[in-house]
Every structure is written in C-alpha cells, then in structure tokens.
C-alpha cells in the first residue's frame, strides 16, 4: 500500500530516526533543528526531515555550525539550484563566490549608497520576502552569521500562510481574485535617488505582477503574497482603494502572534521558505557597538501561480536562474 505521507514530507518518527530534532519556537513560525552538521553532506532522510520542517514552520534555525562560503553553497545545493547573490550584486560579492550576498552595513553602503542605507535601516527594508519583483523570486534563502554584536540586530520572521488563514472568508475571497505589482525600489524616492540605488532601479528595473494570494507549489497551501517593501499597488483598483487594502493586509502581516524573533550567534544559520515567510531586518543596529556580518544564498524559484491558476507576469526583468 502506498504511503499516505508525501515524498517531500517526513513523519516525526522518521525525522527522529535520521537524528534530526525539531523544536518549535512559536505557535505558527520557526523551529530550531539539532542533530545535523551542515558542513557535511546530508542523508536523504535528513534532507526530507528539514524540508518537512520548512513546510510546517516556514523557517528553521541551526546553531553552532562551522561553515565558510563554499560549505554554505554546498549545503544549499542539496535543496535546489543556487542563484547569484542578488540581481543587483555587481562587484560586491566575495571574490570567487558570486552566489554569496553579504549582509552588513558596509556591504549595504557599497551596494546602494550611504544615505539610502541610513534612510532605510542598517541592513535593509521592512517586512519582505527576498527579491519578489523578479518573475521567479527565490524559493528559499539561507543566511549564516559570521559576526554579530553582543545584543541587538535580531531578525523576525512571519508565516504568511497562517496570516492568510487568519483572514475572514470574505477578505480571503477578495484577495484570491487580486493581483499586485512588485517593484524593486517601490517608492518613487528610490527611482529619483542620485545614489547607486537610483542608477540600479533606472538602468535595470525589476517589476512583476504577482497574485495577491499564491498557491504554494509543494504543499498546495494558500499564502498571502504581498509585502510592504516591494508591493507598490494592487492592479485594477483605484490608488485609494489599493492603499487601504494593502494597509489592512500589511497590518495582518505585522501581527505578533504570527511571528518569531531570532537572536543571532556566530555560526547560526536561518533557512526559510521564501514563498511562505517574510522577514524583518533589524532597525536597532546603528546605536549598538559591534559588527553584524551575515552571508546569504538563495535557491532558484518558480513562477508564482494564484488560486485561479494564472501565473505571474513580468513587467521588467529576466528569469533569475542558477549562478
């Protein structure tokens, strides 16, 4: 008789047999995984257990991992093809590792410009999934900590599948039918900027119309697929209607019961499903002493599809494939 458990999901007993210990960290979002050395090749059972935890908790965390750039890339490649570090990476990737996107104040200043970084926050924008203005945003992101301050600089994650499930049926039905424009530099101030960010946005604009509700390609779960950092407007609505509806959805995304907060330590790794989780960069870093240096890779994603079966439509920008 065929198993009732999908191939990509491992039952808890199978995870235990693989030596993988999954400890949930909140009611909806995040789990700590022990019993795995990410610097070594994983068994099929370990890969399946981690993937199952991602499906349920959207983000998983590991402590005490000894990874360099090459080992981080090798770990990610066991779950999918690894992309270049960022569509706007330019010359800021570490030498020999175009897949690595370094997250630090210095890297952000080099990439986008000093004044822009200080307006946004030391390490990026508000709630977002990575690079959703692409036609195929990354499926997963993997972020490891090299150096962190003694306190401050935490990262929050939220489960947008749970956010969608928490909406009233009437709002769900409305959202199911809508589509929204995602654009890098979603504010006109970025487009007008005289710093690097302005040149990047004007010379290589990234913009796509995505469904407001996305059907997860592996689990079939409906997830709310908008975010305050990259979603500019809902198409087909007046500007006022779009603004009010997006504000409502963004307020739901920010509700604390859906989120988890992760404190970084050197050797910590966060691995999240970029299709079903948003994250929030720290905004408390500028007055904290000590460097915060993290390194991210992303995995090639698919084109989002809404409940009506209609896929996203690119406005500007190419498919983002493997490095």
mmCIF file of C-alpha atoms in Angstrom:
data_model
loop_
_atom_site.group_PDB
_atom_site.id
_atom_site.type_symbol
_atom_site.label_atom_id
_atom_site.label_comp_id
_atom_site.label_asym_id
_atom_site.label_seq_id
_atom_site.Cartn_x
_atom_site.Cartn_y
_atom_site.Cartn_z
ATOM 1 C CA UNK A 1 0.000 0.000 0.000
ATOM 2 C CA UNK A 2 1.470 3.429 -0.895
ATOM 3 C CA UNK A 3 2.393 5.714 1.986
ATOM 4 C CA UNK A 4 -0.065 8.463 2.907
ATOM 5 C CA UNK A 5 2.888 10.786 3.641
ATOM 6 C CA UNK A 6 4.034 12.801 0.570
ATOM 7 C CA UNK A 7 7.566 12.085 -0.593
ATOM 8 C CA UNK A 8 8.821 15.529 0.435
ATOM 9 C CA UNK A 9 7.457 15.232 3.980
ATOM 10 C CA UNK A 10 8.922 13.041 6.689
ATOM 11 C CA UNK A 11 6.852 11.841 9.628
ATOM 12 C CA UNK A 12 8.196 12.805 13.081
ATOM 13 C CA UNK A 13 9.380 9.243 13.762
ATOM 14 C CA UNK A 14 11.394 9.242 10.537
ATOM 15 C CA UNK A 15 12.995 12.577 11.496
ATOM 16 C CA UNK A 16 13.985 11.086 14.838
ATOM 17 C CA UNK A 17 15.455 8.045 13.120
ATOM 18 C CA UNK A 18 17.553 10.426 10.989
ATOM 19 C CA UNK A 19 18.842 12.061 14.170
ATOM 20 C CA UNK A 20 17.021 15.310 13.405
ATOM 21 C CA UNK A 21 15.451 17.026 16.422
ATOM 22 C CA UNK A 22 12.875 19.716 15.559
ATOM 23 C CA UNK A 23 11.853 22.079 18.371
ATOM 24 C CA UNK A 24 9.100 24.619 17.541
ATOM 25 C CA UNK A 25 9.773 28.168 18.723
ATOM 26 C CA UNK A 26 6.327 29.744 18.432
ATOM 27 C CA UNK A 27 2.744 28.814 17.656
ATOM 28 C CA UNK A 28 2.980 29.364 13.901
ATOM 29 C CA UNK A 29 6.512 30.164 12.843
ATOM 30 C CA UNK A 30 10.040 28.869 13.299
ATOM 31 C CA UNK A 31 11.710 25.760 14.653
ATOM 32 C CA UNK A 32 15.191 25.008 15.952
ATOM 33 C CA UNK A 33 16.855 21.952 14.410
ATOM 34 C CA UNK A 34 19.515 19.974 16.268
ATOM 35 C CA UNK A 35 21.421 16.835 15.367
ATOM 36 C CA UNK A 36 22.634 17.990 11.947
ATOM 37 C CA UNK A 37 26.116 19.057 10.815
ATOM 38 C CA UNK A 38 25.528 21.363 7.860
ATOM 39 C CA UNK A 39 29.186 21.252 6.813
ATOM 40 C CA UNK A 40 28.854 17.559 5.852
ATOM 41 C CA UNK A 41 26.686 16.012 3.132
ATOM 42 C CA UNK A 42 23.202 15.227 4.432
ATOM 43 C CA UNK A 43 21.434 11.908 4.110
ATOM 44 C CA UNK A 44 18.186 11.701 2.142
ATOM 45 C CA UNK A 45 16.341 11.295 5.431
ATOM 46 C CA UNK A 46 17.917 14.440 6.853
ATOM 47 C CA UNK A 47 17.063 16.454 3.742
ATOM 48 C CA UNK A 48 13.474 15.206 3.884
ATOM 49 C CA UNK A 49 13.166 15.994 7.612
ATOM 50 C CA UNK A 50 14.456 19.548 7.126
ATOM 51 C CA UNK A 51 12.141 20.063 4.155
ATOM 52 C CA UNK A 52 9.169 18.819 6.171
ATOM 53 C CA UNK A 53 10.028 21.227 8.997
ATOM 54 C CA UNK A 54 10.205 24.071 6.464
ATOM 55 C CA UNK A 55 6.770 23.164 5.123
ATOM 56 C CA UNK A 56 5.277 23.325 8.613
ATOM 57 C CA UNK A 57 7.255 26.125 10.293
ATOM 58 C CA UNK A 58 8.398 28.146 7.213
ATOM 59 C CA UNK A 59 11.807 28.933 8.786
ATOM 60 C CA UNK A 60 14.249 26.662 10.603
ATOM 61 C CA UNK A 61 17.321 27.617 12.611
ATOM 62 C CA UNK A 62 20.620 25.873 13.343
ATOM 63 C CA UNK A 63 23.204 26.787 15.991
ATOM 64 C CA UNK A 64 26.945 26.221 16.212
ATOM 65 C CA UNK A 65 27.558 25.484 12.539
ATOM 66 C CA UNK A 66 31.076 25.755 11.117
ATOM 67 C CA UNK A 67 30.508 26.963 7.561
ATOM 68 C CA UNK A 68 32.509 29.019 5.103
ATOM 69 C CA UNK A 69 31.206 30.341 1.773
ATOM 70 C CA UNK A 70 31.824 27.067 -0.075
ATOM 71 C CA UNK A 71 30.190 24.929 2.612
ATOM 72 C CA UNK A 72 27.145 27.195 2.752
ATOM 73 C CA UNK A 73 26.710 26.903 -1.011
ATOM 74 C CA UNK A 74 27.151 23.121 -0.863
ATOM 75 C CA UNK A 75 24.524 22.852 1.885
ATOM 76 C CA UNK A 76 22.004 24.889 -0.108
ATOM 77 C CA UNK A 77 22.633 22.912 -3.308
ATOM 78 C CA UNK A 78 21.171 19.835 -1.595
ATOM 79 C CA UNK A 79 17.771 21.600 -1.641
ATOM 80 C CA UNK A 80 17.869 23.326 -5.033
ATOM 81 C CA UNK A 81 19.978 25.207 -7.571
ATOM 82 C CA UNK A 82 21.829 28.175 -6.053
ATOM 83 C CA UNK A 83 21.321 31.588 -7.685
ATOM 84 C CA UNK A 84 23.723 34.502 -7.990
ATOM 85 C CA UNK A 85 23.815 36.501 -4.767
ATOM 86 C CA UNK A 86 21.410 39.220 -5.932
ATOM 87 C CA UNK A 87 20.230 40.720 -9.242
ATOM 88 C CA UNK A 88 21.937 43.962 -8.182
ATOM 89 C CA UNK A 89 25.049 42.386 -6.629
ATOM 90 C CA UNK A 90 27.521 43.999 -9.027
ATOM 91 C CA UNK A 91 31.079 43.916 -7.685
ATOM 92 C CA UNK A 92 30.136 43.435 -4.036
ATOM 93 C CA UNK A 93 30.116 39.607 -3.919
ATOM 94 C CA UNK A 94 33.116 37.948 -2.244
ATOM 95 C CA UNK A 95 35.849 37.045 -4.747
ATOM 96 C CA UNK A 96 35.207 33.621 -6.244
ATOM 97 C CA UNK A 97 31.740 33.277 -4.709
ATOM 98 C CA UNK A 98 29.138 35.083 -6.863
ATOM 99 C CA UNK A 99 26.392 33.153 -5.025
ATOM 100 C CA UNK A 100 27.112 34.946 -1.727
ATOM 101 C CA UNK A 101 25.212 38.102 -0.787
ATOM 102 C CA UNK A 102 26.825 39.712 2.256
ATOM 103 C CA UNK A 103 24.507 41.488 4.677
ATOM 104 C CA UNK A 104 26.299 44.195 6.656
ATOM 105 C CA UNK A 105 26.254 47.983 6.921
ATOM 106 C CA UNK A 106 29.424 48.260 4.832
ATOM 107 C CA UNK A 107 28.105 45.933 2.121
ATOM 108 C CA UNK A 108 24.800 47.796 2.000
ATOM 109 C CA UNK A 109 26.570 51.160 1.677
ATOM 110 C CA UNK A 110 28.738 49.815 -1.148
ATOM 111 C CA UNK A 111 25.770 48.291 -2.968
ATOM 112 C CA UNK A 112 23.158 51.050 -2.691
ATOM 113 C CA UNK A 113 24.747 54.211 -1.282
ATOM 114 C CA UNK A 114 25.344 55.564 2.214
ATOM 115 C CA UNK A 115 22.442 57.981 2.525
ATOM 116 C CA UNK A 116 19.960 55.433 1.156
ATOM 117 C CA UNK A 117 21.080 52.832 3.683
ATOM 118 C CA UNK A 118 20.700 55.244 6.584
ATOM 119 C CA UNK A 119 17.194 56.149 5.477
ATOM 120 C CA UNK A 120 16.148 52.520 5.145
ATOM 121 C CA UNK A 121 17.893 50.986 8.194
ATOM 122 C CA UNK A 122 21.343 49.479 8.564
ATOM 123 C CA UNK A 123 20.525 46.198 6.835
ATOM 124 C CA UNK A 124 17.620 46.752 4.524
ATOM 125 C CA UNK A 125 13.893 47.398 4.355
ATOM 126 C CA UNK A 126 10.894 46.346 6.456
ATOM 127 C CA UNK A 127 8.863 43.128 6.191
ATOM 128 C CA UNK A 128 9.665 41.394 2.902
ATOM 129 C CA UNK A 129 10.398 38.183 1.065
ATOM 130 C CA UNK A 130 13.625 38.252 -0.910
ATOM 131 C CA UNK A 131 13.500 39.879 -4.343
ATOM 132 C CA UNK A 132 9.796 39.432 -5.062
ATOM 133 C CA UNK A 133 9.977 41.877 -8.019
ATOM 134 C CA UNK A 134 11.526 39.004 -10.012
ATOM 135 C CA UNK A 135 9.257 36.866 -12.204
ATOM 136 C CA UNK A 136 10.567 33.852 -10.243
ATOM 137 C CA UNK A 137 11.553 35.028 -6.763
ATOM 138 C CA UNK A 138 13.914 32.678 -4.895
ATOM 139 C CA UNK A 139 12.251 29.618 -3.399
ATOM 140 C CA UNK A 140 14.438 29.608 -0.278
ATOM 141 C CA UNK A 141 17.034 31.755 1.449
ATOM 142 C CA UNK A 142 19.844 30.599 3.728
ATOM 143 C CA UNK A 143 21.533 33.162 5.967
ATOM 144 C CA UNK A 144 24.515 32.453 8.233
ATOM 145 C CA UNK A 145 26.113 34.656 10.858
ATOM 146 C CA UNK A 146 29.826 35.355 10.757
ATOM 147 C CA UNK A 147 29.978 38.170 13.296
ATOM 148 C CA UNK A 148 27.248 39.687 15.483
ATOM 149 C CA UNK A 149 27.076 42.235 18.310
ATOM 150 C CA UNK A 150 26.505 41.133 21.871
ATOM 151 C CA UNK A 151 22.900 42.299 21.627
ATOM 152 C CA UNK A 152 20.582 43.794 19.033
ATOM 153 C CA UNK A 153 20.298 43.007 15.331
ATOM 154 C CA UNK A 154 17.796 40.148 15.704
ATOM 155 C CA UNK A 155 15.692 39.068 12.718
ATOM 156 C CA UNK A 156 11.944 38.431 12.812
ATOM 157 C CA UNK A 157 10.078 36.003 10.566
ATOM 158 C CA UNK A 158 6.363 35.613 9.938
ATOM 159 C CA UNK A 159 4.251 32.857 8.395
ATOM 160 C CA UNK A 160 2.103 34.303 5.602
ATOM 161 C CA UNK A 161 0.238 31.027 5.205
ATOM 162 C CA UNK A 162 -1.024 31.493 8.758
ATOM 163 C CA UNK A 163 -1.729 35.171 8.015
ATOM 164 C CA UNK A 164 -3.931 34.194 5.067
ATOM 165 C CA UNK A 165 -5.720 31.527 7.110
ATOM 166 C CA UNK A 166 -6.459 34.135 9.780
ATOM 167 C CA UNK A 167 -8.302 36.447 7.382
ATOM 168 C CA UNK A 168 -12.093 36.370 7.325
ATOM 169 C CA UNK A 169 -13.582 34.270 4.478
ATOM 170 C CA UNK A 170 -14.866 37.398 2.722
ATOM 171 C CA UNK A 171 -11.430 39.032 2.697
ATOM 172 C CA UNK A 172 -9.844 35.755 1.598
ATOM 173 C CA UNK A 173 -12.263 35.545 -1.325
ATOM 174 C CA UNK A 174 -11.454 39.133 -2.339
ATOM 175 C CA UNK A 175 -7.717 38.620 -2.050
ATOM 176 C CA UNK A 176 -7.901 35.386 -4.090
ATOM 177 C CA UNK A 177 -9.001 37.398 -7.129
ATOM 178 C CA UNK A 178 -6.451 40.216 -6.949
ATOM 179 C CA UNK A 179 -3.019 40.843 -8.415
ATOM 180 C CA UNK A 180 -0.369 43.317 -7.329
ATOM 181 C CA UNK A 181 2.708 44.982 -8.769
ATOM 182 C CA UNK A 182 6.006 44.242 -7.012
ATOM 183 C CA UNK A 183 8.868 46.591 -7.853
ATOM 184 C CA UNK A 184 12.423 46.978 -6.579
ATOM 185 C CA UNK A 185 12.683 50.472 -5.159
ATOM 186 C CA UNK A 186 8.906 50.512 -4.802
ATOM 187 C CA UNK A 187 8.903 54.169 -3.746
ATOM 188 C CA UNK A 188 9.495 56.993 -6.220
ATOM 189 C CA UNK A 189 12.229 58.351 -3.930
ATOM 190 C CA UNK A 190 14.421 55.374 -4.852
ATOM 191 C CA UNK A 191 13.820 55.987 -8.559
ATOM 192 C CA UNK A 192 14.820 59.659 -8.143
ATOM 193 C CA UNK A 193 17.836 58.969 -5.931
ATOM 194 C CA UNK A 194 21.214 60.324 -7.063
ATOM 195 C CA UNK A 195 22.971 57.437 -5.288
ATOM 196 C CA UNK A 196 23.697 53.930 -6.579
ATOM 197 C CA UNK A 197 20.167 52.745 -5.781
ATOM 198 C CA UNK A 198 18.768 55.254 -8.279
ATOM 199 C CA UNK A 199 21.071 54.106 -11.073
ATOM 200 C CA UNK A 200 20.247 50.453 -10.385
ATOM 201 C CA UNK A 201 16.483 50.996 -10.428
ATOM 202 C CA UNK A 202 16.524 53.217 -13.521
ATOM 203 C CA UNK A 203 19.015 51.172 -15.575
ATOM 204 C CA UNK A 204 17.791 47.686 -14.673
ATOM 205 C CA UNK A 205 14.235 47.929 -13.331
ATOM 206 C CA UNK A 206 12.760 44.825 -11.748
ATOM 207 C CA UNK A 207 8.966 44.627 -11.649
ATOM 208 C CA UNK A 208 6.378 41.852 -11.843
ATOM 209 C CA UNK A 209 2.630 41.465 -11.353
ATOM 210 C CA UNK A 210 2.050 38.626 -8.885
ATOM 211 C CA UNK A 211 -1.154 37.149 -7.458
ATOM 212 C CA UNK A 212 -2.010 38.646 -4.058
ATOM 213 C CA UNK A 213 -2.576 35.058 -2.910
ATOM 214 C CA UNK A 214 -0.115 32.441 -4.057
ATOM 215 C CA UNK A 215 -0.616 28.680 -4.051
ATOM 216 C CA UNK A 216 2.466 27.008 -2.610
ATOM 217 C CA UNK A 217 3.822 24.701 -5.346
ATOM 218 C CA UNK A 218 4.770 21.856 -2.958
ATOM 219 C CA UNK A 219 2.094 21.896 -0.246
ATOM 220 C CA UNK A 220 -0.886 23.468 -2.044
ATOM 221 C CA UNK A 221 -1.273 25.927 0.851
ATOM 222 C CA UNK A 222 -2.564 29.418 0.091
ATOM 223 C CA UNK A 223 -0.217 32.166 1.271
ATOM 224 C CA UNK A 224 -0.606 35.946 1.324
ATOM 225 C CA UNK A 225 1.886 37.165 -1.256
ATOM 226 C CA UNK A 226 2.329 40.896 -0.665
ATOM 227 C CA UNK A 227 4.893 42.753 1.422
ATOM 228 C CA UNK A 228 5.449 46.386 2.457
ATOM 229 C CA UNK A 229 8.926 46.637 0.944
ATOM 230 C CA UNK A 230 8.258 45.611 -2.652
ATOM 231 C CA UNK A 231 4.482 45.684 -3.296
ATOM 232 C CA UNK A 232 3.640 49.013 -4.929
ATOM 233 C CA UNK A 233 -0.084 48.678 -5.713
ATOM 234 C CA UNK A 234 -2.952 46.309 -6.372
ATOM 235 C CA UNK A 235 -3.776 46.419 -10.069
ATOM 236 C CA UNK A 236 -7.314 47.235 -11.145
ATOM 237 C CA UNK A 237 -8.114 49.245 -8.005
ATOM 238 C CA UNK A 238 -8.038 52.987 -7.549
ATOM 239 C CA UNK A 239 -4.928 54.299 -5.735
ATOM 240 C CA UNK A 240 -7.021 54.976 -2.619
ATOM 241 C CA UNK A 241 -8.612 51.510 -2.658
ATOM 242 C CA UNK A 242 -5.241 49.872 -3.224
ATOM 243 C CA UNK A 243 -3.609 51.795 -0.378
ATOM 244 C CA UNK A 244 -6.355 50.972 2.137
ATOM 245 C CA UNK A 245 -6.459 47.282 1.238
ATOM 246 C CA UNK A 246 -2.675 46.911 1.296
ATOM 247 C CA UNK A 247 -2.541 48.684 4.658
ATOM 248 C CA UNK A 248 -5.061 46.171 6.020
ATOM 249 C CA UNK A 249 -3.025 43.223 4.721
ATOM 250 C CA UNK A 250 0.250 44.692 5.985
ATOM 251 C CA UNK A 251 -1.288 45.156 9.441
ATOM 252 C CA UNK A 252 -2.243 41.481 9.441
ATOM 253 C CA UNK A 253 1.297 40.514 8.397
ATOM 254 C CA UNK A 254 2.732 42.502 11.319
ATOM 255 C CA UNK A 255 0.555 40.853 13.994
ATOM 256 C CA UNK A 256 2.969 39.441 16.584
ATOM 257 C CA UNK A 257 1.189 36.111 17.054
ATOM 258 C CA UNK A 258 2.287 35.010 13.566
ATOM 259 C CA UNK A 259 5.974 35.817 14.051
ATOM 260 C CA UNK A 260 9.145 34.566 15.724
ATOM 261 C CA UNK A 261 12.261 36.570 16.672
ATOM 262 C CA UNK A 262 15.704 35.013 16.214
ATOM 263 C CA UNK A 263 18.813 36.102 18.107
ATOM 264 C CA UNK A 264 21.942 35.591 16.068
ATOM 265 C CA UNK A 265 25.141 33.993 17.345
ATOM 266 C CA UNK A 266 28.325 33.330 15.333
ATOM 267 C CA UNK A 267 27.675 30.067 13.497
ATOM 268 C CA UNK A 268 23.896 30.455 13.491
ATOM 269 C CA UNK A 269 22.019 29.632 10.276
ATOM 270 C CA UNK A 270 18.461 30.583 9.279
ATOM 271 C CA UNK A 271 16.869 28.660 6.393
ATOM 272 C CA UNK A 272 13.446 29.847 5.249
ATOM 273 C CA UNK A 273 10.860 29.173 2.585
ATOM 274 C CA UNK A 274 10.843 32.482 0.715
ATOM 275 C CA UNK A 275 7.450 31.626 -0.783
ATOM 276 C CA UNK A 276 5.691 31.347 2.590
ATOM 277 C CA UNK A 277 7.664 33.509 5.026
ATOM 278 C CA UNK A 278 8.512 37.182 5.315
ATOM 279 C CA UNK A 279 11.364 38.545 7.394
ATOM 280 C CA UNK A 280 12.131 41.861 9.006
ATOM 281 C CA UNK A 281 15.626 43.340 9.098
ATOM 282 C CA UNK A 282 16.784 44.940 12.347
ATOM 283 C CA UNK A 283 16.224 48.630 12.963
ATOM 284 C CA UNK A 284 18.173 48.866 16.231
ATOM 285 C CA UNK A 285 21.680 48.421 14.891
ATOM 286 C CA UNK A 286 23.096 51.924 14.408
ATOM 287 C CA UNK A 287 23.476 52.612 18.129
ATOM 288 C CA UNK A 288 24.770 49.123 19.028
ATOM 289 C CA UNK A 289 28.509 48.538 19.223
ATOM 290 C CA UNK A 290 29.964 45.638 17.253
ATOM 291 C CA UNK A 291 29.848 44.477 13.659
ATOM 292 C CA UNK A 292 26.974 42.450 12.239
ATOM 293 C CA UNK A 293 28.122 40.445 9.223
ATOM 294 C CA UNK A 294 25.935 37.740 7.709
ATOM 295 C CA UNK A 295 26.060 35.918 4.381
ATOM 296 C CA UNK A 296 23.037 34.819 2.347
ATOM 297 C CA UNK A 297 22.426 32.475 -0.551
ATOM 298 C CA UNK A 298 19.148 31.901 -2.373
ATOM 299 C CA UNK A 299 17.743 28.988 -4.366
ATOM 300 C CA UNK A 300 16.113 29.221 -7.802
ATOM 301 C CA UNK A 301 12.369 29.726 -7.518
ATOM 302 C CA UNK A 302 9.356 29.012 -9.687
ATOM 303 C CA UNK A 303 6.872 31.465 -11.178
ATOM 304 C CA UNK A 304 4.055 32.125 -8.664
ATOM 305 C CA UNK A 305 0.546 30.925 -9.513
ATOM 306 C CA UNK A 306 -2.685 32.194 -7.968
ATOM 307 C CA UNK A 307 -5.792 30.270 -6.892
ATOM 308 C CA UNK A 308 -7.232 30.828 -10.383
ATOM 309 C CA UNK A 309 -4.278 29.023 -11.954
ATOM 310 C CA UNK A 310 -2.928 32.201 -13.573
ATOM 311 C CA UNK A 311 0.839 32.733 -13.281
ATOM 312 C CA UNK A 312 2.693 35.948 -12.568
ATOM 313 C CA UNK A 313 3.538 38.330 -15.414
ATOM 314 C CA UNK A 314 6.879 40.106 -15.734
ATOM 315 C CA UNK A 315 6.875 43.852 -16.378
ATOM 316 C CA UNK A 316 10.649 44.223 -16.440
ATOM 317 C CA UNK A 317 13.499 41.893 -15.571
ATOM 318 C CA UNK A 318 14.725 38.454 -16.577
ATOM 319 C CA UNK A 319 14.237 34.981 -15.147
ATOM 320 C CA UNK A 320 16.660 34.521 -12.233
ATOM 321 C CA UNK A 321 18.428 31.216 -12.724
ATOM 322 C CA UNK A 322 21.393 29.391 -11.242
ATOM 323 C CA UNK A 323 24.783 31.019 -10.806
#
